[in-house]
Structure formats: C-alpha cells, structure tokens
Coordinates of C-alpha atoms and ligand atoms in Angstrom, one line a residue:
M829 CA -5.1 -7.3 47.1
N830 CA -2.1 -6.2 45.2
Q831 CA -2.6 -8.1 42.0
I832 CA -4.2 -6.1 39.3
K833 CA -5.6 -7.7 36.2
L834 CA -4.7 -5.9 33.0
Y835 CA -7.3 -6.1 30.2
D836 CA -6.2 -4.8 26.9
T837 CA -8.7 -3.6 24.3
T838 CA -6.4 -2.3 21.6
L839 CA -7.8 -4.8 19.2
R840 CA -11.4 -3.8 19.9
D841 CA -11.8 -0.3 21.3
G842 CA -8.4 0.7 20.0
T843 CA -9.6 0.0 16.4
Q844 CA -12.6 2.4 17.0
A845 CA -10.0 5.2 16.8
E846 CA -10.0 7.3 13.6
E847 CA -7.4 5.9 11.2
V848 CA -6.6 2.7 13.2
S849 CA -7.3 -0.6 11.5
F850 CA -5.4 -3.9 11.7
L851 CA -5.3 -6.9 9.4
V852 CA -6.1 -10.2 11.0
A853 CA -2.4 -11.1 10.8
D854 CA -1.5 -7.8 12.6
K855 CA -4.1 -8.6 15.3
I856 CA -2.5 -12.0 15.9
R857 CA 1.0 -10.5 16.1
I858 CA -0.3 -7.8 18.5
A859 CA -1.9 -10.4 20.7
Q860 CA 1.4 -12.3 20.9
L861 CA 3.2 -9.1 21.9
L862 CA 0.6 -8.3 24.5
D863 CA 1.0 -11.8 25.9
D864 CA 4.8 -11.3 26.0
L865 CA 4.2 -8.1 28.0
G866 CA 2.2 -10.0 30.5
I867 CA -1.3 -8.7 29.8
H868 CA -3.9 -10.9 31.4
Y869 CA -6.8 -10.4 29.0
I870 CA -6.7 -9.5 25.3
E871 CA -10.0 -8.4 23.9
G872 CA -9.7 -9.5 20.3
G873 CA -12.8 -7.9 18.8
W874 CA -16.5 -8.1 18.4
P875 CA -17.3 -11.3 16.5
G876 CA -20.9 -10.1 15.8
S877 CA -19.5 -7.1 14.0
N878 CA -17.4 -8.3 11.0
P879 CA -15.8 -11.3 9.4
K880 CA -12.3 -10.0 10.3
D881 CA -13.0 -10.4 14.0
I882 CA -14.5 -13.8 13.5
A883 CA -11.3 -14.8 11.7
F884 CA -9.2 -13.5 14.6
F885 CA -11.0 -15.8 17.1
K886 CA -10.5 -18.7 14.7
D887 CA -6.8 -18.0 14.1
I888 CA -5.8 -17.1 17.6
K889 CA -6.7 -20.7 18.7
K890 CA -3.7 -21.9 16.7
V891 CA -1.4 -19.7 18.8
T892 CA -0.1 -20.8 22.2
L893 CA -0.2 -17.9 24.6
K894 CA 1.8 -17.9 27.8
Q895 CA -0.9 -16.5 30.1
A896 CA -3.3 -14.2 28.4
K897 CA -6.9 -15.1 28.1
I898 CA -8.7 -14.1 24.9
A899 CA -11.9 -12.1 25.4
A900 CA -14.7 -11.6 22.8
F901 CA -16.8 -8.4 23.1
G902 CA -20.5 -7.8 22.4
S903 CA -23.6 -6.3 23.8
T904 CA -26.6 -7.5 25.8
R905 CA -29.3 -9.2 23.7
R906 CA -31.7 -7.2 21.6
A907 CA -35.0 -6.3 23.2
N908 CA -37.3 -8.4 21.0
T909 CA -35.6 -11.8 21.4
T910 CA -34.1 -14.3 23.8
P911 CA -30.3 -14.8 24.3
D912 CA -30.2 -18.2 22.5
K913 CA -31.8 -16.6 19.4
D914 CA -29.8 -13.3 19.5
N915 CA -27.3 -13.3 16.7
N916 CA -24.7 -11.2 18.7
I917 CA -24.9 -13.6 21.7
R918 CA -24.7 -16.6 19.4
T919 CA -21.6 -15.4 17.6
L920 CA -19.9 -14.7 21.0
V921 CA -20.4 -18.3 22.1
Q922 CA -19.4 -19.6 18.7
A923 CA -16.1 -17.7 18.8
E924 CA -15.2 -20.0 21.8
P925 CA -13.1 -17.4 23.7
D926 CA -11.8 -17.9 27.2
T927 CA -13.9 -14.9 28.3
V928 CA -16.9 -13.0 27.0
T929 CA -17.4 -9.3 27.8
I930 CA -20.7 -7.7 27.1
F931 CA -21.7 -4.1 27.6
G932 CA -25.1 -3.0 28.8
K933 CA -26.9 0.2 29.6
T934 CA -26.6 1.9 33.0
W935 CA -27.9 5.3 32.2
D936 CA -31.7 5.7 32.2
F937 CA -31.3 8.4 29.5
H938 CA -29.6 5.8 27.2
V939 CA -32.3 3.2 28.0
H940 CA -35.0 5.7 26.9
E941 CA -33.2 7.3 24.0
A942 CA -30.8 4.7 22.5
L943 CA -32.6 1.5 23.2
R944 CA -36.2 3.0 23.5
I945 CA -37.3 0.4 26.0
S946 CA -38.4 0.5 29.6
L947 CA -36.0 0.6 32.5
E948 CA -37.3 -2.8 33.7
E949 CA -36.8 -4.4 30.3
N950 CA -33.2 -3.2 30.3
L951 CA -32.6 -5.0 33.6
E952 CA -34.0 -8.2 32.0
L953 CA -31.6 -7.7 29.0
I954 CA -28.7 -7.5 31.3
Y955 CA -29.7 -10.4 33.5
D956 CA -30.8 -12.8 30.7
S957 CA -27.7 -12.2 28.6
L958 CA -25.2 -12.7 31.4
A959 CA -27.0 -15.7 32.9
Y960 CA -27.1 -17.4 29.4
L961 CA -23.5 -16.6 28.7
K962 CA -22.4 -17.8 32.1
Q963 CA -23.8 -21.3 31.2
H964 CA -21.9 -21.4 27.9
V965 CA -18.6 -19.6 28.5
G966 CA -16.0 -20.0 31.3
E967 CA -15.8 -16.4 32.4
V968 CA -18.1 -13.4 31.8
V969 CA -17.2 -9.8 32.3
Y970 CA -19.9 -7.1 32.4
D971 CA -19.0 -3.6 31.1
A972 CA -21.5 -1.1 32.7
E973 CA -21.5 1.4 29.8
H974 CA -21.8 5.1 30.9
F975 CA -21.7 4.0 34.5
F976 CA -20.5 7.3 36.0
D977 CA -22.9 9.5 33.9
G978 CA -25.7 7.0 34.7
Y979 CA -24.9 7.1 38.4
K980 CA -24.9 10.9 38.5
A981 CA -28.3 11.0 36.7
N982 CA -30.1 8.2 38.6
P983 CA -27.9 6.5 41.2
E984 CA -30.6 4.1 42.3
Y985 CA -31.2 2.8 38.8
A986 CA -27.5 2.6 37.9
L987 CA -26.9 0.4 41.0
K988 CA -29.8 -1.8 40.1
T989 CA -28.2 -2.6 36.7
L990 CA -25.0 -3.7 38.6
Q991 CA -27.1 -5.8 40.9
A992 CA -28.7 -7.5 37.9
A993 CA -25.3 -8.3 36.5
Q994 CA -24.2 -9.7 39.9
Q995 CA -27.3 -11.9 40.3
A996 CA -26.7 -13.3 36.8
G997 CA -23.2 -14.4 37.8
A998 CA -20.9 -11.9 36.2
D999 CA -17.3 -12.6 37.2
C1000 CA -16.3 -8.9 37.0
I1001 CA -18.3 -5.7 36.8
V1002 CA -16.5 -2.9 34.9
L1003 CA -17.4 0.7 35.6
C1004 CA -17.1 2.6 32.3
D1005 CA -16.6 6.3 31.8
T1006 CA -17.8 5.9 28.2
N1007 CA -18.1 9.6 27.3
G1008 CA -14.7 10.3 29.1
G1009 CA -15.9 13.4 30.8
T1010 CA -15.7 12.3 34.5
L1011 CA -13.1 14.1 36.6
P1012 CA -10.8 12.3 39.1
H1013 CA -12.3 13.9 42.2
E1014 CA -15.8 12.5 41.3
L1015 CA -14.7 8.8 41.3
P1016 CA -13.9 7.9 44.9
A1017 CA -17.4 8.5 46.4
I1018 CA -19.2 6.7 43.6
I1019 CA -16.8 3.7 43.8
E1020 CA -17.2 3.5 47.5
Q1021 CA -21.0 3.5 47.1
V1022 CA -20.8 0.7 44.5
K1023 CA -18.6 -1.4 46.8
Q1024 CA -21.4 -1.2 49.4
T1025 CA -23.9 -2.5 46.9
V1026 CA -22.2 -5.3 45.0
A1027 CA -19.5 -7.8 46.1
T1028 CA -18.4 -8.8 42.6
P1029 CA -14.8 -7.8 41.7
L1030 CA -14.8 -4.4 40.0
G1031 CA -13.0 -3.1 37.0
I1032 CA -12.6 0.3 35.3
H1033 CA -12.8 1.4 31.7
T1034 CA -12.2 5.0 30.9
H1035 CA -12.0 7.3 27.9
N1036 CA -9.8 10.3 27.5
D1037 CA -12.3 13.1 26.4
G1038 CA -11.4 15.1 29.5
E1039 CA -7.7 14.1 29.4
C1040 CA -8.3 12.2 32.6
A1041 CA -8.5 8.6 31.5
V1042 CA -5.2 7.5 33.1
A1043 CA -5.8 9.5 36.3
N1044 CA -9.3 8.1 36.6
S1045 CA -8.0 4.5 36.2
L1046 CA -5.3 5.0 38.8
I1047 CA -7.7 6.6 41.3
A1048 CA -10.1 3.7 40.8
V1049 CA -7.3 1.3 41.7
A1050 CA -6.5 3.3 44.8
H1051 CA -10.2 2.7 45.7
G1052 CA -10.0 -1.1 45.4
I1053 CA -10.7 -1.7 41.7
V1054 CA -8.8 -4.9 40.6
H1055 CA -9.3 -5.0 36.8
V1056 CA -8.1 -2.2 34.5
Q1057 CA -9.0 -1.9 30.9
G1058 CA -7.1 0.2 28.4
T1059 CA -5.2 0.3 25.1
I1060 CA -1.6 0.5 24.0
N1061 CA -0.7 4.2 23.2
G1062 CA -4.2 5.2 24.3
F1063 CA -5.7 4.3 20.9
G1064 CA -9.5 4.5 21.0
E1065 CA -12.7 6.2 19.8
R1066 CA -12.6 10.0 19.8
C1067 CA -9.8 11.1 22.1
G1068 CA -8.9 7.6 23.0
N1069 CA -8.9 5.1 25.8
A1070 CA -6.9 5.0 29.0
N1071 CA -3.3 4.4 28.0
L1072 CA -1.8 1.2 29.3
C1073 CA 1.7 2.4 28.5
S1074 CA 1.2 4.9 31.3
I1075 CA -1.0 2.9 33.6
I1076 CA 1.2 -0.2 33.8
P1077 CA 4.4 1.6 35.0
A1078 CA 2.4 3.8 37.3
L1079 CA 0.7 0.8 39.0
Q1080 CA 3.9 -1.2 39.1
L1081 CA 6.5 1.4 40.0
K1082 CA 4.5 3.9 42.0
M1083 CA 1.5 2.2 43.5
G1084 CA 3.1 -1.1 44.5
K1085 CA 0.7 -3.2 42.5
N1086 CA 1.7 -6.5 40.7
C1087 CA 1.0 -6.3 37.0
V1088 CA 3.8 -7.6 34.9
G1089 CA 7.3 -8.9 35.5
E1090 CA 10.3 -6.6 35.7
G1091 CA 11.7 -8.0 32.4
Q1092 CA 8.4 -7.6 30.7
L1093 CA 8.1 -3.9 31.8
K1094 CA 11.3 -3.3 29.9
S1095 CA 9.7 -4.3 26.7
L1096 CA 7.0 -1.5 27.0
R1097 CA 8.6 1.1 24.8
Q1098 CA 9.3 -1.4 22.1
L1099 CA 5.8 -2.7 22.2
S1100 CA 4.4 0.8 22.0
R1101 CA 6.5 1.5 18.9
T1102 CA 5.7 -1.7 17.1
I1103 CA 2.0 -1.0 17.6
Y1104 CA 2.4 2.5 16.1
E1105 CA 4.3 0.9 13.2
L1106 CA 1.5 -1.7 12.6
A1107 CA -1.1 1.1 12.8
N1108 CA 1.0 3.0 10.3
M1109 CA 1.2 6.0 12.7
V1110 CA 4.1 8.2 13.7
P1111 CA 4.9 7.6 17.4
N1112 CA 4.0 10.5 19.8
K1113 CA 7.4 11.8 20.8
H1114 CA 6.0 13.4 23.9
Q1115 CA 4.2 10.3 25.2
A1116 CA 4.8 9.7 28.9
Y1117 CA 7.2 6.9 29.8
V1118 CA 7.7 5.5 26.3
G1119 CA 8.1 8.6 24.0
N1120 CA 11.4 9.7 22.6
S1121 CA 11.2 13.0 24.6
A1122 CA 10.0 11.3 27.8
F1123 CA 13.5 11.5 29.3
A1124 CA 15.1 14.1 26.9
H1125 CA 16.7 17.0 28.7
K1126 CA 17.1 20.4 27.0
G1127 CA 17.6 23.1 29.7
G1128 CA 21.2 23.5 30.9
V1129 CA 20.1 23.5 34.5
H1130 CA 18.4 20.2 34.1
V1131 CA 21.3 18.6 32.3
S1132 CA 23.8 19.8 34.9
A1133 CA 21.6 18.3 37.7
I1134 CA 20.9 14.9 36.0
Q1135 CA 24.6 14.4 35.5
R1136 CA 25.0 14.7 39.3
H1137 CA 22.0 12.5 40.0
P1138 CA 19.4 11.4 37.3
E1139 CA 16.5 11.5 39.8
T1140 CA 16.8 15.3 40.0
Y1141 CA 14.7 15.6 36.8
E1142 CA 13.5 12.0 36.1
H1143 CA 10.5 10.6 37.8
I1144 CA 11.5 7.0 37.1
R1145 CA 14.6 5.3 35.7
P1146 CA 13.9 5.3 32.0
E1147 CA 15.5 1.8 31.4
L1148 CA 12.8 0.3 33.6
V1149 CA 10.3 0.8 30.7
G1150 CA 13.0 0.3 28.0
N1151 CA 13.6 4.0 27.4
C1152 CA 16.8 6.0 27.9
T1153 CA 18.0 9.5 28.9
R1154 CA 18.8 11.9 26.1
V1155 CA 20.5 15.2 26.2
L1156 CA 19.5 17.8 23.6
V1157 CA 21.6 20.7 22.3
S1158 CA 20.1 24.1 21.7
D1159 CA 20.4 27.8 22.7
L1160 CA 19.0 26.7 26.1
S1161 CA 22.2 24.6 26.7
G1162 CA 24.9 25.1 29.3
R1163 CA 28.4 23.6 29.4
S1164 CA 26.9 20.4 30.8
N1165 CA 24.9 19.7 27.6
I1166 CA 28.1 20.1 25.6
L1167 CA 30.1 17.8 27.9
A1168 CA 27.3 15.2 27.9
K1169 CA 27.2 15.2 24.1
A1170 CA 31.0 14.9 23.9
E1171 CA 30.9 11.8 26.1
E1172 CA 28.1 10.4 23.9
F1173 CA 30.3 11.0 20.8
N1174 CA 33.4 9.6 22.5
I1175 CA 35.1 13.0 22.4
N1176 CA 37.5 13.9 25.2
L1177 CA 36.5 17.4 26.4
D1178 CA 37.3 19.1 29.7
S1179 CA 34.8 21.5 31.2
K1180 CA 37.6 23.9 31.8
D1181 CA 38.9 23.7 28.2
P1182 CA 38.1 27.1 26.6
V1183 CA 36.9 25.2 23.5
T1184 CA 33.9 24.0 25.6
L1185 CA 32.7 27.6 26.0
E1186 CA 33.6 28.4 22.4
I1187 CA 31.3 25.5 21.2
L1188 CA 28.5 26.7 23.5
E1189 CA 28.7 30.2 22.3
N1190 CA 28.9 29.0 18.7
I1191 CA 25.7 27.0 19.2
K1192 CA 23.8 29.9 20.7
D1193 CA 25.0 32.2 17.9
L1194 CA 24.0 29.7 15.2
E1195 CA 20.5 29.0 16.8
N1196 CA 20.0 32.7 16.8
K1197 CA 20.6 32.6 13.0
G1198 CA 18.0 29.9 12.5
F1199 CA 19.9 26.6 13.0
Q1200 CA 18.3 23.9 15.1
F1201 CA 20.6 21.2 16.4
E1202 CA 18.0 19.1 18.3
G1203 CA 17.1 17.2 15.2
A1204 CA 20.6 17.5 13.7
E1205 CA 23.0 15.9 16.0
A1206 CA 25.3 14.8 13.2
S1207 CA 25.8 18.5 12.3
F1208 CA 26.5 19.2 15.9
E1209 CA 29.1 16.4 16.2
L1210 CA 30.9 17.8 13.1
L1211 CA 30.8 21.3 14.5
M1212 CA 32.3 20.0 17.8
R1213 CA 35.1 18.1 16.0
R1214 CA 35.8 21.1 13.8
A1215 CA 36.2 23.3 16.9
L1216 CA 38.6 20.8 18.4
G1217 CA 40.5 20.6 15.1
T1218 CA 40.0 16.8 14.9
L1219 CA 37.8 16.5 11.9
R1220 CA 39.5 15.1 8.8
N1221 CA 39.1 17.1 5.7
Y1222 CA 37.5 14.3 3.6
F1223 CA 36.7 16.7 0.7
S1224 CA 36.0 20.3 -0.2
V1225 CA 33.4 21.6 -2.6
I1226 CA 35.0 24.2 -4.9
G1227 CA 31.6 25.2 -6.3
F1228 CA 28.3 24.1 -7.7
R1229 CA 25.7 25.3 -10.2
V1230 CA 22.0 24.3 -10.3
I1231 CA 19.8 25.0 -13.4
D1232 CA 16.1 24.5 -13.6
T1233 CA 14.8 24.6 -17.2
K1234 CA 11.2 24.6 -18.3
R1235 CA 11.1 24.5 -22.1
H1236 CA 7.3 24.3 -22.7
E1237 CA 4.4 25.4 -20.6
D1238 CA 3.0 21.9 -20.5
E1239 CA 6.3 20.2 -19.7
K1240 CA 7.8 19.5 -16.3
P1241 CA 11.0 21.5 -15.5
V1242 CA 14.3 19.6 -15.9
S1243 CA 16.8 20.1 -13.0
E1244 CA 20.5 19.7 -13.5
A1245 CA 23.4 20.3 -11.2
T1246 CA 27.2 20.5 -11.8
V1247 CA 29.7 20.3 -8.9
Q1248 CA 33.4 20.6 -8.6
V1249 CA 35.0 18.8 -5.6
K1250 CA 38.5 18.4 -4.4
V1251 CA 39.7 15.3 -2.6
G1252 CA 43.4 15.3 -1.6
G1253 CA 45.1 16.8 -4.7
R1254 CA 42.4 15.7 -7.2
I1255 CA 39.6 17.7 -8.6
E1256 CA 36.5 16.1 -9.9
H1257 CA 33.9 17.9 -12.1
T1258 CA 30.5 16.1 -12.5
A1259 CA 27.0 16.8 -13.6
A1260 CA 23.7 15.0 -12.8
E1261 CA 20.0 15.4 -13.3
G1262 CA 17.4 15.0 -10.6
N1263 CA 13.8 15.1 -9.6
G1264 CA 14.0 18.8 -8.6
P1265 CA 17.1 21.0 -8.0
V1266 CA 18.0 19.6 -4.5
N1267 CA 17.8 16.0 -5.8
A1268 CA 20.0 17.0 -8.8
L1269 CA 22.6 18.6 -6.4
D1270 CA 22.5 15.5 -4.2
N1271 CA 23.1 13.2 -7.2
A1272 CA 25.9 15.4 -8.5
L1273 CA 27.7 15.5 -5.2
R1274 CA 27.5 11.8 -4.6
K1275 CA 28.5 11.0 -8.2
A1276 CA 31.7 13.1 -7.7
L1277 CA 32.5 11.7 -4.3
E1278 CA 31.6 8.0 -4.8
N1279 CA 34.7 7.5 -7.0
F1280 CA 36.8 8.3 -3.9
Y1281 CA 34.5 7.0 -1.2
P1282 CA 32.3 4.1 -2.6
R1283 CA 30.5 3.6 0.8
L1284 CA 28.6 6.9 0.1
K1285 CA 26.4 4.7 -2.2
E1286 CA 24.9 3.2 1.0
I1287 CA 23.3 6.5 2.1
R1288 CA 19.5 6.9 1.8
L1289 CA 17.6 10.2 2.3
Y1290 CA 14.8 9.5 4.7
D1291 CA 13.4 12.9 5.3
Y1292 CA 13.8 16.4 4.0
K1293 CA 12.1 19.3 5.9
V1294 CA 12.1 23.0 5.0
R1295 CA 11.1 25.7 7.3
V1296 CA 11.0 29.4 6.2
L1297 CA 12.2 31.6 9.0
P1298 CA 11.1 35.2 9.1
A1299 CA 14.1 37.4 9.0
G1300 CA 12.4 40.6 9.9
K1301 CA 13.6 42.3 6.7
G1302 CA 10.6 42.9 4.6
T1303 CA 10.1 40.1 2.2
A1304 CA 13.5 38.5 2.7
S1305 CA 13.4 35.2 4.7
F1306 CA 15.9 32.6 5.8
T1307 CA 15.4 28.9 5.1
R1308 CA 16.3 26.1 7.4
V1309 CA 16.6 22.6 5.9
L1310 CA 16.7 19.5 8.1
I1311 CA 17.7 16.3 6.5
E1312 CA 17.5 12.8 7.9
S1313 CA 19.9 10.4 6.2
G1314 CA 20.7 6.8 7.0
D1315 CA 22.4 3.6 6.0
K1316 CA 21.8 0.0 7.1
E1317 CA 23.3 0.7 10.5
S1318 CA 21.9 4.0 11.7
R1319 CA 20.2 7.3 10.9
W1320 CA 21.5 10.8 11.4
G1321 CA 20.2 14.4 11.1
T1322 CA 21.9 17.4 9.6
V1323 CA 20.9 21.0 9.2
G1324 CA 21.7 23.9 6.8
V1325 CA 20.5 27.6 7.0
S1326 CA 20.7 30.2 4.3
D1327 CA 18.6 32.9 2.6
N1328 CA 18.7 30.6 -0.4
I1329 CA 16.9 27.2 -0.2
I1330 CA 19.4 25.5 -2.5
D1331 CA 22.3 26.7 -0.4
A1332 CA 20.6 25.7 2.9
S1333 CA 20.0 22.2 1.3
Y1334 CA 23.6 22.1 0.1
H1335 CA 25.0 22.6 3.6
A1336 CA 22.7 19.9 5.1
L1337 CA 23.7 17.5 2.3
V1338 CA 27.4 18.1 2.7
D1339 CA 27.2 17.5 6.5
A1340 CA 25.2 14.3 5.8
L1341 CA 28.0 13.0 3.5
Q1342 CA 30.8 14.1 5.9
Y1343 CA 29.1 12.4 8.8
K1344 CA 28.8 9.1 6.9
L1345 CA 32.6 9.3 6.2
L1346 CA 33.3 10.2 9.8
K1347 CA 31.3 7.4 11.3
D1348 CA 32.7 4.8 8.9
Q1349 CA 36.3 6.0 9.5
D1350 CA 37.0 3.3 12.1
N1351 CA 35.3 0.5 10.2
Ligands
LIG450 C1 -19.1 2.0 24.2 C2 -18.7 1.1 23.2 O1 -17.6 1.3 22.7 S1 -19.8 0.0 22.6 C3 -19.0 -0.7 21.2 C4 -19.2 0.2 20.0 N1 -18.6 -0.5 18.9 C5 -19.2 -0.7 17.7 O2 -20.4 -0.3 17.5 C6 -18.5 -1.4 16.6 C7 -19.2 -2.7 16.1 N2 -20.5 -2.4 15.7 C8 -21.1 -3.0 14.6 O3 -20.5 -3.7 13.8 C9 -22.6 -2.7 14.4 O4 -23.0 -1.5 15.1 C10 -23.4 -3.9 15.0 C11 -23.1 -5.2 14.1 C12 -23.1 -4.3 16.4 C13 -24.9 -3.6 14.9 O5 -25.3 -3.2 13.6 P1 -26.8 -2.9 13.3 O6 -27.6 -4.1 13.7 O7 -26.8 -2.5 11.9 O8 -27.2 -1.7 14.3 P2 -26.7 -0.2 14.4 O9 -25.2 -0.3 14.5 O10 -27.2 0.7 13.3 O11 -27.4 0.2 15.8 C14 -27.0 -0.3 17.0 C15 -28.1 -1.2 17.5 O12 -27.6 -1.8 18.7 C16 -28.6 -1.6 19.7 N3 -27.9 -1.6 21.0 C17 -27.0 -0.6 21.4 N4 -26.5 -0.9 22.6 C18 -27.1 -2.1 23.0 C19 -27.1 -2.9 24.1 N5 -26.3 -2.6 25.2 N6 -27.8 -4.1 24.1 C20 -28.6 -4.4 23.1 N7 -28.6 -3.7 22.0 C21 -27.9 -2.5 21.9 C22 -29.3 -0.3 19.3 O13 -30.5 -0.2 20.0 C23 -29.4 -0.5 17.8 O14 -30.4 -1.5 17.6 P3 -31.7 -1.1 16.8 O15 -31.3 -0.5 15.5 O16 -32.3 -2.5 16.5 O17 -32.5 -0.2 17.6
LIG451 C1 -17.6 -0.7 26.9 C2 -17.0 0.5 26.4 O1 -16.2 0.4 25.5 C3 -17.3 1.8 26.9 O2 -18.2 1.9 27.7 O3 -16.6 2.7 26.6

C-alpha cells in the first residue's frame, strides 16, 4: 500500500514543548494550514486537560476543512471507574471529534510504577476504554505508549496490550517510542513480530531524544506502517517529536509514498515558517528541507559544481518544498561564488575579467580582517559595484563626532552626534541626539541625508549585532558590527569592522544607507 496517512500532533504533543503555547485562534489557523498542506488527521488537543482545548474542538466545527479529520486525544480510563463515568473519556466524546486517540500502557514497568495496578487490570483499561469509545465515535486510534521499551522489557505482555486494543475494535494501533531512545536498527524485527500478532493497521509515533525520530519513522514505513504521527518543525516534549517537515518530503520524494499533492508539498517551507512565527520562535536556519541554509552553498568547489548541475550538491530540488538555492560569499569562495552573486545582483561579470579575481582576493583579505559577508550581502554588492566602478557616489561623509555625557551619577548618559556630509557640491552639517551613541550617529546621518534623499525615511533598523574579535594584540580587539535594515519591500544586511565600535557601526550604517539609495535608483 503506497498511501500513508499523516497524523499531525503539533497542536497537542507540539505544545508539550518548552516555550510553545498557542491561543485558540492560532490553533484554528494552524489547523487550516495543515489541512491546506494535505494532512489527513489533525490532533487538536486533549479536551480533558484544559478549557482552551475544549474551545478548540467547539470552534473548529465552524471551519470547513478540505480533507483533514479532527482528532481529540486522551488516555484510557482511570483504574477505579468505568468508561461512561470517567471524566476524561466523557470529555473526549463530548468534544465530538471525527476521531479519538487514546494512549495506554504497554510497558509492565509503567503499569506497576506509574499506574500502580496489576498487568491484568491494565489490559481491562485498554479494552473497556476503546470498546466504549468505538460505540460513540466514528474512528478510534490507540497509541501504545512506550511500545518499544515495553516490548524490549516484556515482549509477551507488550503484544497482549496490542491484542486487547485490536479486540476492542481500534481502527489503528500506533507504536510509540515515547522516551525517544530507540535506535533505527532495533525497529524492523520488533515491527515484523507485531505484524504477526495483530492485523489492525499500524502507525508510528516517535520522539527525538536519540536524534532518531525521523529515521525511526521512515524505517517503520519501510516495514509496512501506514500511519505516521509527527509535528511541524519537530516541536514536542523534551527534544521534540518526529519532524513532519522532513518526513513528508522523504516519504513522497524518496520512498514513492503518496502523502500530499505536488502543489501542497511546495507550501511546506511557508507552513514551517508560519508555525515558528505563531510560536514566537526564530526558525532553525539549518533545518533539513525547509531551513534557510538547507540549500545554501558556501564552499567554492560546491558552488562551481551546482552551477554545472544542481544535483551535484543538492539531494532534492529545493523548489519542490518551496525552498531555493542560495550562494554564500566568504573566504571559502572561489570565482564561481562571485559570478553567481553577480548574476543574482544583475551585474555583468565575466569569469575571465581580472576584476573577478580582484573581488575574490578582496573578500578573502577582508574576511581575514574580521569582515563576514554571509549575513551582509548588501555590503558585498556595494563592494562589487565599487570594484567595477559602477557605484554612484550618492554622498560622502566628511567627518563625524560622537559625545556621551553623564552629568550626574544617578542620571542616564546623553548621547549626541554631529556629522558633516557632502552631496554633489553641497555640504550639510547636522546634529542629533539618540538612545546611545550608535543611535545618535544613525539619527544625525539620516537627518543630514534625508534633505537630499527623502526615501531614507523609510529605512528601519531591524537588528544590530556586535561581535568582539580577538586581535591577538594584548588587550586590543577588533569589533564587527552586523546590521539588518529594511523598508516595506525588503531587508538587507551590512557589515563594518574597526578597532572602534562606533567606527565599525558607522561603516555598517553608511553601507545600509547607500544600499537603500542603490536599490531605489531604478524606481
Ligand atoms: C506520552 C504522552 O505524551 S501522554 C500525554 C501527556 N500530556 C499531558 O499530560 C498534558 C495534559 N495533562 C493534563 O492536563 C493533566 O495531567 C490531566 C488533566 C490529564 C490529569 O491531571 P490530574 O488528574 O491532576 O493527574 P496528574 O497529571 O497529576 O497525574 C496523571 C494521572 O493520570 C494517570 N494516568 C497516566 N497514564 C494513564 C493512562 N494511560 N490511563 C489512565 N490513567 C493514566 C496517572 O496514574 C495519574 O493518575 P492518579 O494521580 O490518579 O494516579
Ligand atoms: C502518545 C504519545 O504522545 C507518546 O507515547 O509519546
């Protein structure tokens, strides 16, 4: 069977991750995005846990989804009651989801230590809860918690728990690596044994504590598992859950499994980023498939080869998951990096033009002095155009002065900057105050230049990073300042290096202003 059912638990297990919490409105929006991606099941939460999750199941009924089924999560009944009286089971039914998923104990150690009941009683919990739910809900999934650890400790009992679930009518039995420590080579023999014992369709739910969650999910599919649980970006308790952003393209593009449509796969990167945004987290640059660096090439040898054929250093075509190839510039570049960037910047440059080598040598020399152009592509474009003699001289700074004054011990220092700029034949002399010396300098520069170039008012400073670089000369150090600026159309990075932090900031600020003027030149 080539169709794999994707079961997303970002809204339940994903929110068990440290620092991840979504408002009900966020959960509804995420459910819609998951449905657009083509996810088959969306686990919305545990209604027996909190009012927010109850509200989710109420509100999601007002939303028309294309194909996704909504699943509510909970546990088997408590030991001292019956399913119809168990509060958790009652709230699962009251939530009226398409599917209910409950977890139960597989590992004899957990039955003794966590539930403190007999092994026989646990089998009754599993059977009763599923059989009851099966009468009240369309579809019931059974998550066999700690299945692999339980199987390793007591295979006979672990398999009995699955048989209880099958007899109660579970529609799918999910083998869970709850503690996330199982290694890929351990799964095949265990799964093959399970397949000999139960005929119910099988699923997999893995955690990433041993960094093997994705590998374990894929190997499970290779051994006949048809339902895969995971979360977007791998959010989840402790080290996270299996990352669906890696599993979906692997299943679809490498294992020939049907998961989502081609057009839907292209939305994967955007979905990943939106969910980071809603979780108020910075996206992981180095995330496989969807991260900014997933197809970013730095080494000259790699860039030269991908220009001849992208597959030399790319395991899939990035656009299939909505990503793109990027070329970075650094002291590890060769001429190919420079030529690739020239093309990106719409600059005509020939590999045989001596200026290509001059730019390359200049980059290597500057990186040796502490510059870093990877995060400062605007400074690199300016450097390239200067080398080619095609950069317009928008302005020159004749000089600046920055003063920090602290008048009383209990008063904040006051920062003031004065600058003298020359534009064409005119000289402008201005002063401005700021929140700190760099801000004062930024304000004074803009104040002077905005008279000539009003569009500079559109620039916003998004990020300012300082790194002190050891110079190997006693206490003297160099400072690298990286600035991210932007307007309503784009963002750009610039860099400055100096043994003086104000001077390093000044160079990065001036590049940011020049780049804005350059990019608006044709508008
Ligand atoms: C592997 C997983 O990810 S499972 C999901 C884990 N997620 C969560 O726990 C988040 C949501 N949880 C909650 O909101 C709360 O823990 C609740 C509402 C479910 C329970 O709260 P409380 O009743 O106060 O119990 P508490 O959280 O302290 O302890 C867990 C209880 O569940 C019982 N329990 C644990 N697993 C199971 C199970 N599979 N079947 C039945 N009962 C279970 C424990 O024995 C314990 O009950 P006891 O205190 O009566 O012995
Ligand atoms: C069910 C579940 O979340 C687990 O076993 O990890």
